[in-house]
């Protein structure tokens, strides 16, 4: 009993550990660098190696947002359509093939997607866009958007499908009884009934895209800049953290400590999205007897 | 009564929209299959292209038996494979007892109320924390122990295993809880009515009948740990390691980390090496997933008959 309680306590201690580590080291960072939290979040210059160093992470937040939005544009519609297909249209046999395939896709390590971006997506983008007169860099945000988007499709589709399948049959049959077509039943009855679950799966997927590391590090590169051009390199928060650990920064230096502050920002953003997603799922769930 | 002619103008679009939409849905869903085939095809093609003499199997054997190198002809994944298997063992030892224990506590012991709600909510949120944040936690807590030299583990297998263990802990807890919930309450009541203590009920009845579900969940969680790269980069698996780990306190590298190191090399000859590593990684994952499926199927059969 004490052992079991201890096990449960470890999970709580993990959260406490994350908060304490990130919090304490972030405070160290702000003391050591003299950066104010406002300048940290809204500063547009990220030059940790300059003298004096500047730590404005707005370019990182911008890069992260760009990848998250770009990948959502791909993943959310495709994921939702495939959820509707699996729950409303698919015959049993097809479904029993497609569902495990999607699960298999969800289990592929992100490093594989990163490699794929370098091997396939970026060369493909170059082949298509460069004849049209666009300059495509080897590391670019668009390539990262594509692979991260592909990566989070299974997440959107499997979470949304769970909610859509849980909508009671009676609602669908009432719709058919009134003469609605399959399309109308799917989009005007089933989808609104499962909307809370669909929205919460969207938010979870965006949060996952924000926290994604390896695919982005390999595909998008590491140039912190505020740009609207998706064909150039950007740096995300996760890529910055990896770059600092892999770099020469001495433990305890402001540059080294900045990785904790960026980690804190990342943790708060993803935690916020996850909490909102859970709240939407609970608060707006339609419950059926 | 409205005359039926009112419906005429919309009838065509109502009839046409359905199939178009259904087709769009089908295309969206099959994109998953397409992506999976492209992915495997591209990786295999890269291996074949990169292997001298075009024999992919010889190439893989070579990759499994040689260490990291700056020369693509000599480079391999021997240290990474060994490191990943060590990590797998350590994670199994750390995370499974704790994860299953926490799930048993939540499902079988904890009285419903505030404490249980908080722990449950906490686990759900932990499952959504990006893996790199666990890497930061492992870096500060295990590798450097807040600068306390005597407690610090350094960039060793211990630190990597503990970090990955924490990372998959919520996955194991959630999967185990789901398995425990499928055990019918009548089983518990019958055992208790015969005078079994709560622990006896759990040990002799609930855990054995939930075991297939727990095993499946645990194997899937372990296969997640095997593929993780970012947290290992944080806790020090980054360097080129040219010998096999001798014990849990030696330095190490892991298969996905070596793949990353090769993939970012600008020399195109390393692409074949990285692809070979990915094939090895996918083969490892496939073996684990297949084991999980076999366990699930065997259980489904035995529970019917």
mmCIF file of N, CA and C in Angstrom, chain A residues 84 87-89 164 167-194, chain B residues 14 18 21:
data_model
loop_
_atom_site.group_PDB
_atom_site.id
_atom_site.type_symbol
_atom_site.label_atom_id
_atom_site.label_comp_id
_atom_site.label_asym_id
_atom_site.label_seq_id
_atom_site.Cartn_x
_atom_site.Cartn_y
_atom_site.Cartn_z
ATOM 1 N N UNK A 84 -14.077 11.330 -40.157
ATOM 2 C CA UNK A 84 -15.459 11.177 -40.631
ATOM 3 C C UNK A 84 -15.578 9.921 -41.480
ATOM 4 N N UNK A 87 -15.494 6.826 -39.228
ATOM 5 C CA UNK A 87 -16.651 6.590 -38.357
ATOM 6 C C UNK A 87 -17.953 6.482 -39.147
ATOM 7 N N UNK A 88 -18.080 7.175 -40.312
ATOM 8 C CA UNK A 88 -19.372 7.197 -41.007
ATOM 9 C C UNK A 88 -19.402 6.359 -42.287
ATOM 10 N N UNK A 89 -18.329 6.428 -43.067
ATOM 11 C CA UNK A 89 -18.393 5.864 -44.410
ATOM 12 C C UNK A 89 -17.785 4.470 -44.534
ATOM 13 N N UNK A 164 -16.624 10.842 -32.672
ATOM 14 C CA UNK A 164 -17.689 10.721 -33.671
ATOM 15 C C UNK A 164 -18.373 9.364 -33.558
ATOM 16 N N UNK A 167 -21.130 9.093 -30.930
ATOM 17 C CA UNK A 167 -22.445 9.729 -31.128
ATOM 18 C C UNK A 167 -23.481 8.621 -31.342
ATOM 19 N N UNK A 168 -24.579 8.650 -30.562
ATOM 20 C CA UNK A 168 -25.503 7.516 -30.620
ATOM 21 C C UNK A 168 -26.160 7.321 -31.994
ATOM 22 N N UNK A 169 -26.390 6.062 -32.335
ATOM 23 C CA UNK A 169 -27.032 5.703 -33.600
ATOM 24 C C UNK A 169 -28.365 6.402 -33.810
ATOM 25 N N UNK A 170 -29.088 6.549 -32.711
ATOM 26 C CA UNK A 170 -30.427 7.118 -32.793
ATOM 27 C C UNK A 170 -30.449 8.466 -33.481
ATOM 28 N N UNK A 171 -29.453 9.283 -33.199
ATOM 29 C CA UNK A 171 -29.394 10.612 -33.835
ATOM 30 C C UNK A 171 -29.286 10.480 -35.342
ATOM 31 N N UNK A 172 -28.390 9.545 -35.773
ATOM 32 C CA UNK A 172 -28.211 9.361 -37.216
ATOM 33 C C UNK A 172 -29.513 8.872 -37.847
ATOM 34 N N UNK A 173 -30.149 7.899 -37.169
ATOM 35 C CA UNK A 173 -31.346 7.316 -37.776
ATOM 36 C C UNK A 173 -32.493 8.311 -37.829
ATOM 37 N N UNK A 174 -32.555 9.190 -36.819
ATOM 38 C CA UNK A 174 -33.569 10.247 -36.870
ATOM 39 C C UNK A 174 -33.334 11.124 -38.100
ATOM 40 N N UNK A 175 -32.095 11.409 -38.379
ATOM 41 C CA UNK A 175 -31.746 12.214 -39.542
ATOM 42 C C UNK A 175 -32.170 11.536 -40.831
ATOM 43 N N UNK A 176 -31.791 10.258 -40.957
ATOM 44 C CA UNK A 176 -32.175 9.509 -42.166
ATOM 45 C C UNK A 176 -33.692 9.445 -42.289
ATOM 46 N N UNK A 177 -34.366 9.281 -41.138
ATOM 47 C CA UNK A 177 -35.827 9.189 -41.155
ATOM 48 C C UNK A 177 -36.459 10.450 -41.712
ATOM 49 N N UNK A 178 -35.802 11.596 -41.527
ATOM 50 C CA UNK A 178 -36.325 12.855 -42.049
ATOM 51 C C UNK A 178 -35.884 13.086 -43.484
ATOM 52 N N UNK A 179 -35.191 12.120 -44.070
ATOM 53 C CA UNK A 179 -34.847 12.220 -45.492
ATOM 54 C C UNK A 179 -33.497 12.844 -45.758
ATOM 55 N N UNK A 180 -32.637 12.964 -44.722
ATOM 56 C CA UNK A 180 -31.317 13.563 -44.951
ATOM 57 C C UNK A 180 -30.434 12.566 -45.685
ATOM 58 N N UNK A 181 -29.492 13.087 -46.478
ATOM 59 C CA UNK A 181 -28.533 12.202 -47.132
ATOM 60 C C UNK A 181 -27.397 11.893 -46.150
ATOM 61 N N UNK A 182 -26.547 10.953 -46.556
ATOM 62 C CA UNK A 182 -25.433 10.572 -45.692
ATOM 63 C C UNK A 182 -24.528 11.772 -45.393
ATOM 64 N N UNK A 183 -24.297 12.578 -46.437
ATOM 65 C CA UNK A 183 -23.470 13.769 -46.290
ATOM 66 C C UNK A 183 -24.070 14.713 -45.252
ATOM 67 N N UNK A 184 -25.407 14.886 -45.351
ATOM 68 C CA UNK A 184 -26.056 15.820 -44.420
ATOM 69 C C UNK A 184 -26.031 15.287 -42.992
ATOM 70 N N UNK A 185 -26.227 13.959 -42.855
ATOM 71 C CA UNK A 185 -26.168 13.379 -41.523
ATOM 72 C C UNK A 185 -24.767 13.547 -40.945
ATOM 73 N N UNK A 186 -23.749 13.276 -41.767
ATOM 74 C CA UNK A 186 -22.375 13.356 -41.272
ATOM 75 C C UNK A 186 -22.005 14.763 -40.843
ATOM 76 N N UNK A 187 -22.341 15.757 -41.719
ATOM 77 C CA UNK A 187 -21.827 17.098 -41.448
ATOM 78 C C UNK A 187 -22.758 17.938 -40.582
ATOM 79 N N UNK A 188 -24.059 17.630 -40.571
ATOM 80 C CA UNK A 188 -24.953 18.516 -39.819
ATOM 81 C C UNK A 188 -25.463 17.880 -38.540
ATOM 82 N N UNK A 189 -25.299 16.570 -38.374
ATOM 83 C CA UNK A 189 -25.778 15.935 -37.144
ATOM 84 C C UNK A 189 -24.618 15.363 -36.352
ATOM 85 N N UNK A 190 -23.827 14.468 -36.982
ATOM 86 C CA UNK A 190 -22.765 13.788 -36.237
ATOM 87 C C UNK A 190 -21.652 14.764 -35.845
ATOM 88 N N UNK A 191 -21.228 15.579 -36.817
ATOM 89 C CA UNK A 191 -20.110 16.485 -36.549
ATOM 90 C C UNK A 191 -20.445 17.494 -35.447
ATOM 91 N N UNK A 192 -21.604 18.184 -35.519
ATOM 92 C CA UNK A 192 -21.916 19.106 -34.419
ATOM 93 C C UNK A 192 -22.024 18.374 -33.075
ATOM 94 N N UNK A 193 -22.552 17.147 -33.089
ATOM 95 C CA UNK A 193 -22.697 16.434 -31.821
ATOM 96 C C UNK A 193 -21.347 16.101 -31.222
ATOM 97 N N UNK A 194 -20.357 15.853 -32.085
ATOM 98 C CA UNK A 194 -19.039 15.504 -31.559
ATOM 99 C C UNK A 194 -18.065 16.667 -31.577
ATOM 100 N N UNK B 14 -27.772 18.138 -53.681
ATOM 101 C CA UNK B 14 -27.801 17.237 -52.522
ATOM 102 C C UNK B 14 -27.293 15.857 -52.924
ATOM 103 N N UNK B 18 -22.855 14.369 -51.688
ATOM 104 C CA UNK B 18 -22.551 13.197 -50.863
ATOM 105 C C UNK B 18 -21.357 12.415 -51.365
ATOM 106 N N UNK B 21 -18.052 14.300 -51.217
ATOM 107 C CA UNK B 21 -17.544 14.389 -49.853
ATOM 108 C C UNK B 21 -16.979 13.047 -49.403
#
